[in-house]
Amino acid sequence: MTKTFAVIGDPIDHSLSPNIHNAAFRELGLDCTYIAYRIPKGELAAGIESLKSIKIAGFNVTIPHKVEMLKYLDWMDDNCILIGATNTVSNDNGKLKGYNTDMDGFLDPIKKRNIAIKNSNVLLLGAGGAARAIVVAFAKEKASKITISNRTKENAINLAHLAQKLGIVVETKSFQEIDASTQYKFIINATSIGLKNETTPIPKECINKDTIVYDIVYMPMNTDLIVQAKKNNSTIIYGYEMLLGQAARSFQIWHGIDAPYDAMKKALLGGF
Ligand SMILES: NC(=O)c1ccc[n+]([C@@H]2O[C@H](COP(=O)([O-])OP(=O)(O)OC[C@H]3O[C@@H](n4cnc5c(N)ncnc54)[C@H](OP(=O)(O)O)[C@@H]3O)[C@@H](O)[C@H]2O)c1
């Protein structure tokens, strides 16, 4: 019987996850299909029931359900507990198991480049769900200090509490307070800034040849932050690399085999 997988969220029609996973199924000749399923906020319980009724084999979870989905899980892995959100669910005979592959998906492109994280100074823009996974990632890899800068100060402070709990030195700043003379090893954008071609609030002086600039916004690929990084010869990590990293790990969880990364990458880049 064909196994069905899905990504749930709202909005969902522009999701690239079906392209990525269906390409993997084609590459490996798996009798599986992957669909995008819109579940509006407030309708998660009913949405999950309908997924169970079609015997969904597994699904990815995106905005706005990553946190609320925890309520419906029968089991969750340590990353879900730490991050407080899930992006990957498997259906084991009606029992829903939750995982979070955002954190390792975020780290994958850094590790592939053999860039050391230990003892590094990090500037993180954002304090939403993705930023939470990123703080846990930097704490796990023993970065020395993280500066969280966010539009809403209160959200930055809440995330700073998590960083503190995980033993990482942390400070919060408004965008205006970012110090142009500080050398950060990593500059990460985990806000939605860039989705609509907005200008980055990061001072240009912070972006130089010794900086690793990682913009997790993947559409468009060349955000203003990435353009600035190119101009200043920084090391660049694109948002699509995190997207592929988390998808490859979800694939591994569901199918128990390594994901065909190159076929997934080709399908994803064709979608741009
Ligand atoms: N590459 C990947 O695999 C991947 C994975 C996950 C997410 N993402 C991308 O990362 C971004 C954040 O996702 P998320 O799940 O963390 O969303 P989220 O939980 O809704 O958080 C959104 C973040 O963006 C900030 N923000 C939103 N609009 C803003 C604006 N106009 N000006 C300044 N800041 C703004 C929010 O600040 P406030 O606290 O002030 O609201 C918050 O920090 C999205 O663009 C998403 O597409 C990429």
CSV table of C-alpha atoms and ligand atoms in Angstrom, one decimal:
chain,number,residue,atom,x,y,z
A,1,MET,CA,0.0,0.0,0.0
A,2,THR,CA,1.3,3.5,-0.8
A,3,LYS,CA,2.5,5.3,2.3
A,4,THR,CA,1.3,8.9,2.6
A,5,PHE,CA,3.3,11.7,4.2
A,6,ALA,CA,2.4,15.4,4.6
A,7,VAL,CA,3.4,18.8,5.8
A,8,ILE,CA,0.8,20.6,7.8
A,9,GLY,CA,0.6,24.4,8.4
A,10,ASP,CA,-1.0,27.6,7.3
A,11,PRO,CA,-0.1,29.0,4.8
A,12,ILE,CA,1.1,25.9,3.1
A,13,ASP,CA,0.6,26.2,-0.7
A,14,HIS,CA,4.2,27.5,-1.3
A,15,SER,CA,5.9,24.8,0.8
A,16,LEU,CA,8.8,23.2,-1.0
A,17,SER,CA,8.7,20.1,1.3
A,18,PRO,CA,6.5,18.1,-1.2
A,19,ASN,CA,9.1,18.7,-4.0
A,20,ILE,CA,11.9,17.6,-1.8
A,21,HIS,CA,10.4,14.4,-0.4
A,22,ASN,CA,8.7,13.3,-3.6
A,23,ALA,CA,12.0,13.7,-5.4
A,24,ALA,CA,13.6,11.4,-2.8
A,25,PHE,CA,10.8,8.8,-3.3
A,26,ARG,CA,11.4,8.9,-7.0
A,27,GLU,CA,15.1,8.6,-6.6
A,28,LEU,CA,14.9,5.5,-4.4
A,29,GLY,CA,11.8,4.0,-6.0
A,30,LEU,CA,9.7,4.1,-2.8
A,31,ASP,CA,6.0,3.6,-3.0
A,32,CYS,CA,5.2,6.8,-1.0
A,33,THR,CA,3.7,10.2,-1.6
A,34,TYR,CA,4.0,13.5,0.2
A,35,ILE,CA,1.3,16.2,0.2
A,36,ALA,CA,0.8,19.7,1.6
A,37,TYR,CA,-2.2,19.9,3.9
A,38,ARG,CA,-3.6,23.2,5.1
A,39,ILE,CA,-4.7,23.2,8.7
A,40,PRO,CA,-5.7,26.6,9.9
A,41,LYS,CA,-4.9,27.8,13.5
A,42,GLY,CA,-7.5,26.5,15.9
A,43,GLU,CA,-8.3,23.4,13.8
A,44,LEU,CA,-5.3,21.2,14.7
A,45,ALA,CA,-7.3,18.6,16.6
A,46,ALA,CA,-9.7,17.9,13.8
A,47,GLY,CA,-6.9,18.0,11.2
A,48,ILE,CA,-4.9,15.4,13.1
A,49,GLU,CA,-7.9,13.1,13.4
A,50,SER,CA,-8.4,13.3,9.6
A,51,LEU,CA,-4.7,12.5,9.1
A,52,LYS,CA,-5.0,9.5,11.4
A,53,SER,CA,-8.1,8.3,9.5
A,54,ILE,CA,-6.1,8.1,6.2
A,55,LYS,CA,-3.4,6.3,8.1
A,56,ILE,CA,-0.8,9.0,7.5
A,57,ALA,CA,2.7,7.5,7.9
A,58,GLY,CA,4.3,10.7,9.1
A,59,PHE,CA,4.1,14.5,8.7
A,60,ASN,CA,6.1,17.7,9.0
A,61,VAL,CA,4.7,20.5,11.1
A,62,THR,CA,5.2,24.2,10.3
A,63,ILE,CA,3.9,27.6,11.3
A,64,PRO,CA,1.6,28.0,13.3
A,65,HIS,CA,1.4,24.4,14.8
A,66,LYS,CA,5.0,23.6,15.9
A,67,VAL,CA,4.3,24.2,19.6
A,68,GLU,CA,0.6,23.3,19.9
A,69,MET,CA,1.3,19.9,18.2
A,70,LEU,CA,3.2,18.8,21.4
A,71,LYS,CA,-0.3,18.3,23.0
A,72,TYR,CA,-1.2,15.6,20.6
A,73,LEU,CA,2.0,13.5,20.8
A,74,ASP,CA,2.1,10.2,22.6
A,75,TRP,CA,5.9,10.4,22.8
A,76,MET,CA,8.6,13.0,22.0
A,77,ASP,CA,12.4,13.0,21.7
A,78,ASP,CA,14.8,15.0,23.8
A,79,ASN,CA,15.2,17.8,21.2
A,80,CYS,CA,11.4,18.4,21.2
A,81,ILE,CA,11.4,18.7,25.0
A,82,LEU,CA,14.4,21.1,25.0
A,83,ILE,CA,13.1,23.2,22.2
A,84,GLY,CA,9.5,23.0,23.1
A,85,ALA,CA,8.3,22.4,19.6
A,86,THR,CA,8.1,19.6,17.0
A,87,ASN,CA,8.5,19.7,13.2
A,88,THR,CA,8.5,15.9,12.5
A,89,VAL,CA,5.9,13.3,13.5
A,90,SER,CA,5.7,9.6,12.8
A,91,ASN,CA,2.6,7.6,13.1
A,92,ASP,CA,3.3,4.2,14.7
A,93,ASN,CA,0.0,2.3,14.5
A,94,GLY,CA,-2.0,5.3,15.8
A,95,LYS,CA,0.6,6.5,18.3
A,96,LEU,CA,2.2,9.8,17.3
A,97,LYS,CA,5.9,10.2,18.0
A,98,GLY,CA,7.4,13.7,17.8
A,99,TYR,CA,10.9,14.8,16.8
A,100,ASN,CA,12.6,18.1,16.1
A,101,THR,CA,15.0,18.0,13.2
A,102,ASP,CA,15.3,21.9,12.9
A,103,MET,CA,18.2,22.0,15.4
A,104,ASP,CA,20.4,19.4,13.6
A,105,GLY,CA,19.2,20.6,10.2
A,106,PHE,CA,20.5,24.1,11.2
A,107,LEU,CA,23.8,22.6,12.3
A,108,ASP,CA,24.4,20.4,9.3
A,109,PRO,CA,25.7,23.1,6.8
A,110,ILE,CA,28.0,24.5,9.5
A,111,LYS,CA,29.4,21.0,10.2
A,112,LYS,CA,29.7,20.2,6.5
A,113,ARG,CA,32.0,23.2,6.2
A,114,ASN,CA,34.1,22.1,9.2
A,115,ILE,CA,33.4,25.4,11.0
A,116,ALA,CA,34.1,25.3,14.7
A,117,ILE,CA,31.3,26.6,17.0
A,118,LYS,CA,32.9,26.0,20.3
A,119,ASN,CA,33.9,29.3,22.1
A,120,SER,CA,32.3,31.5,19.3
A,121,ASN,CA,30.5,34.8,19.6
A,122,VAL,CA,27.1,34.7,18.0
A,123,LEU,CA,24.6,37.4,16.9
A,124,LEU,CA,21.1,35.9,16.5
A,125,LEU,CA,18.3,38.0,15.0
A,126,GLY,CA,14.9,36.6,16.1
A,127,ALA,CA,13.2,35.0,19.1
A,128,GLY,CA,10.5,32.8,17.5
A,129,GLY,CA,10.4,29.0,17.1
A,130,ALA,CA,13.3,28.7,14.7
A,131,ALA,CA,15.5,31.0,16.9
A,132,ARG,CA,14.7,28.7,19.9
A,133,ALA,CA,16.0,25.7,18.0
A,134,ILE,CA,19.1,27.7,17.1
A,135,VAL,CA,19.8,28.8,20.7
A,136,VAL,CA,19.6,25.1,21.8
A,137,ALA,CA,22.0,24.2,18.9
A,138,PHE,CA,24.6,26.8,19.9
A,139,ALA,CA,24.3,25.8,23.6
A,140,LYS,CA,24.8,22.1,22.6
A,141,GLU,CA,27.9,23.0,20.6
A,142,LYS,CA,29.3,25.2,23.4
A,143,ALA,CA,29.3,28.6,21.8
A,144,SER,CA,30.7,31.1,24.4
A,145,LYS,CA,28.2,34.0,24.0
A,146,ILE,CA,25.0,34.8,22.2
A,147,THR,CA,23.5,38.2,21.6
A,148,ILE,CA,19.8,37.9,20.8
A,149,SER,CA,18.3,40.9,19.0
A,150,ASN,CA,14.6,41.0,18.3
A,151,ARG,CA,11.8,43.4,17.4
A,152,THR,CA,9.8,42.5,20.5
A,153,LYS,CA,12.1,42.8,23.5
A,154,GLU,CA,10.0,40.6,25.7
A,155,ASN,CA,10.4,37.7,23.3
A,156,ALA,CA,14.1,38.2,23.3
A,157,ILE,CA,14.2,38.1,27.1
A,158,ASN,CA,12.2,34.9,27.2
A,159,LEU,CA,14.6,33.2,24.8
A,160,ALA,CA,17.5,34.6,26.8
A,161,HIS,CA,16.2,32.7,29.9
A,162,LEU,CA,16.4,29.5,27.9
A,163,ALA,CA,20.0,30.3,26.8
A,164,GLN,CA,20.9,31.0,30.4
A,165,LYS,CA,19.4,27.7,31.6
A,166,LEU,CA,21.5,25.9,29.0
A,167,GLY,CA,24.7,27.6,30.4
A,168,ILE,CA,25.5,30.0,27.6
A,169,VAL,CA,26.3,33.7,28.3
A,170,VAL,CA,23.6,35.8,26.8
A,171,GLU,CA,22.6,39.4,26.2
A,172,THR,CA,19.6,41.0,24.5
A,173,LYS,CA,19.6,44.0,22.3
A,174,SER,CA,17.2,46.0,20.1
A,175,PHE,CA,18.2,46.2,16.5
A,176,GLN,CA,19.3,49.8,17.1
A,177,GLU,CA,21.6,48.7,20.0
A,178,ILE,CA,23.6,46.2,17.9
A,179,ASP,CA,27.2,47.3,18.3
A,180,ALA,CA,28.9,47.9,15.0
A,181,SER,CA,32.4,47.4,16.4
A,182,THR,CA,31.8,43.9,17.9
A,183,GLN,CA,33.3,41.1,15.9
A,184,TYR,CA,30.8,38.2,15.8
A,185,LYS,CA,31.9,34.9,14.3
A,186,PHE,CA,28.3,34.0,13.4
A,187,ILE,CA,25.6,36.3,12.3
A,188,ILE,CA,22.3,34.5,12.0
A,189,ASN,CA,19.0,35.8,10.7
A,190,ALA,CA,16.1,33.8,12.2
A,191,THR,CA,13.4,36.5,11.7
A,192,SER,CA,11.1,36.9,8.7
A,193,ILE,CA,13.1,39.9,7.6
A,194,GLY,CA,14.1,39.3,4.0
A,195,LEU,CA,11.0,37.4,3.0
A,196,LYS,CA,9.7,40.6,1.4
A,197,ASN,CA,13.1,41.9,0.4
A,198,GLU,CA,13.4,44.1,3.5
A,199,THR,CA,16.8,45.6,4.3
A,200,THR,CA,18.7,43.9,7.1
A,201,PRO,CA,18.9,45.8,10.4
A,202,ILE,CA,22.5,44.5,11.0
A,203,PRO,CA,25.2,47.3,10.8
A,204,LYS,CA,27.3,46.8,7.7
A,205,GLU,CA,30.5,47.1,9.8
A,206,CYS,CA,29.7,43.8,11.5
A,207,ILE,CA,29.7,41.9,8.2
A,208,ASN,CA,33.2,41.2,7.0
A,209,LYS,CA,35.5,38.5,5.7
A,210,ASP,CA,35.8,36.8,9.1
A,211,THR,CA,32.0,36.5,9.6
A,212,ILE,CA,29.9,33.5,8.8
A,213,VAL,CA,26.5,34.9,7.7
A,214,TYR,CA,23.7,32.4,7.9
A,215,ASP,CA,20.2,33.6,6.7
A,216,ILE,CA,17.6,30.9,7.4
A,217,VAL,CA,15.1,32.7,5.2
A,218,TYR,CA,15.3,30.6,2.0
A,219,MET,CA,12.9,32.5,-0.3
A,220,PRO,CA,14.2,34.6,-1.8
A,221,MET,CA,17.7,33.0,-1.8
A,222,ASN,CA,19.6,36.2,-2.0
A,223,THR,CA,18.2,38.4,0.8
A,224,ASP,CA,19.6,41.8,1.5
A,225,LEU,CA,21.7,40.2,4.3
A,226,ILE,CA,23.2,37.6,1.9
A,227,VAL,CA,23.9,40.4,-0.7
A,228,GLN,CA,25.8,42.4,2.0
A,229,ALA,CA,27.7,39.2,3.0
A,230,LYS,CA,28.7,38.6,-0.6
A,231,LYS,CA,29.9,42.2,-1.0
A,232,ASN,CA,32.1,41.8,2.1
A,233,ASN,CA,33.5,38.3,1.3
A,234,SER,CA,31.9,36.7,4.3
A,235,THR,CA,31.3,32.9,4.5
A,236,ILE,CA,27.7,32.4,3.4
A,237,ILE,CA,25.2,29.7,4.5
A,238,TYR,CA,21.9,29.8,2.7
A,239,GLY,CA,18.5,29.1,4.3
A,240,TYR,CA,17.8,26.3,1.8
A,241,GLU,CA,20.7,24.3,3.3
A,242,MET,CA,18.8,24.2,6.7
A,243,LEU,CA,15.6,23.3,4.9
A,244,LEU,CA,17.4,20.4,3.2
A,245,GLY,CA,19.1,19.4,6.4
A,246,GLN,CA,15.9,19.1,8.4
A,247,ALA,CA,14.2,17.3,5.5
A,248,ALA,CA,17.0,14.8,5.2
A,249,ARG,CA,16.7,14.0,8.9
A,250,SER,CA,12.9,13.7,8.8
A,251,PHE,CA,13.4,11.3,5.9
A,252,GLN,CA,15.9,9.2,7.9
A,253,ILE,CA,13.4,9.0,10.9
A,254,TRP,CA,10.5,7.9,8.7
A,255,HIS,CA,12.3,5.5,6.4
A,256,GLY,CA,15.2,4.3,8.5
A,257,ILE,CA,17.7,4.9,5.6
A,258,ASP,CA,19.9,7.8,4.6
A,259,ALA,CA,18.2,10.5,2.5
A,260,PRO,CA,19.2,10.9,-1.1
A,261,TYR,CA,20.5,14.4,-0.4
A,262,ASP,CA,21.7,15.3,-3.9
A,263,ALA,CA,18.3,14.4,-5.5
A,264,MET,CA,16.5,16.4,-2.8
A,265,LYS,CA,18.8,19.4,-3.4
A,266,LYS,CA,18.2,19.3,-7.1
A,267,ALA,CA,14.5,19.2,-6.7
A,268,LEU,CA,14.6,22.0,-4.2
A,269,LEU,CA,16.7,24.3,-6.3
A,270,GLY,CA,14.5,23.6,-9.3
A,271,GLY,CA,11.6,24.9,-7.2
A,272,PHE,CA,13.2,28.4,-6.9
B,1,LIG,N1,15.5,27.4,6.4
B,1,LIG,C1,14.7,26.7,7.2
B,1,LIG,O1,14.7,25.5,7.2
B,1,LIG,C2,13.7,27.4,8.1
B,1,LIG,C3,13.1,26.7,9.2
B,1,LIG,C4,12.3,27.4,10.0
B,1,LIG,C5,12.0,28.7,9.8
B,1,LIG,N2,12.5,29.4,8.7
B,1,LIG,C6,12.2,30.8,8.4
B,1,LIG,O2,12.6,31.5,9.6
B,1,LIG,C7,11.7,32.6,9.8
B,1,LIG,C8,11.2,32.6,11.3
B,1,LIG,O3,10.5,31.4,11.4
B,1,LIG,P1,9.8,31.0,12.9
B,1,LIG,O4,9.3,29.6,12.7
B,1,LIG,O5,10.8,31.3,14.0
B,1,LIG,O6,8.6,32.0,13.0
B,1,LIG,P2,8.0,32.7,14.3
B,1,LIG,O7,8.0,31.8,15.4
B,1,LIG,O8,6.7,33.2,13.8
B,1,LIG,O9,9.0,33.9,14.6
B,1,LIG,C9,9.1,35.0,13.7
B,1,LIG,C10,10.3,35.9,14.1
B,1,LIG,O10,10.5,36.9,13.1
B,1,LIG,C11,10.3,38.2,13.8
B,1,LIG,N3,9.6,39.1,12.8
B,1,LIG,C12,8.5,38.8,12.1
B,1,LIG,N4,8.2,39.9,11.3
B,1,LIG,C13,9.1,40.8,11.6
B,1,LIG,C14,9.3,42.2,11.1
B,1,LIG,N5,8.5,42.7,10.2
B,1,LIG,N6,10.3,42.9,11.6
B,1,LIG,C15,11.2,42.3,12.5
B,1,LIG,N7,11.1,41.1,13.0
B,1,LIG,C16,10.0,40.3,12.5
B,1,LIG,C17,9.5,37.9,15.0
B,1,LIG,O11,9.8,39.0,15.9
B,1,LIG,P3,8.7,39.4,17.1
B,1,LIG,O12,9.1,38.5,18.3
B,1,LIG,O13,8.9,40.8,17.3
B,1,LIG,O14,7.3,39.0,16.6
B,1,LIG,C18,10.2,36.6,15.5
B,1,LIG,O15,11.4,36.8,16.0
B,1,LIG,C19,10.6,32.5,8.8
B,1,LIG,O16,11.0,33.4,7.7
B,1,LIG,C20,10.8,31.1,8.3
B,1,LIG,O17,10.4,30.9,6.9
B,1,LIG,C21,13.4,28.7,7.9
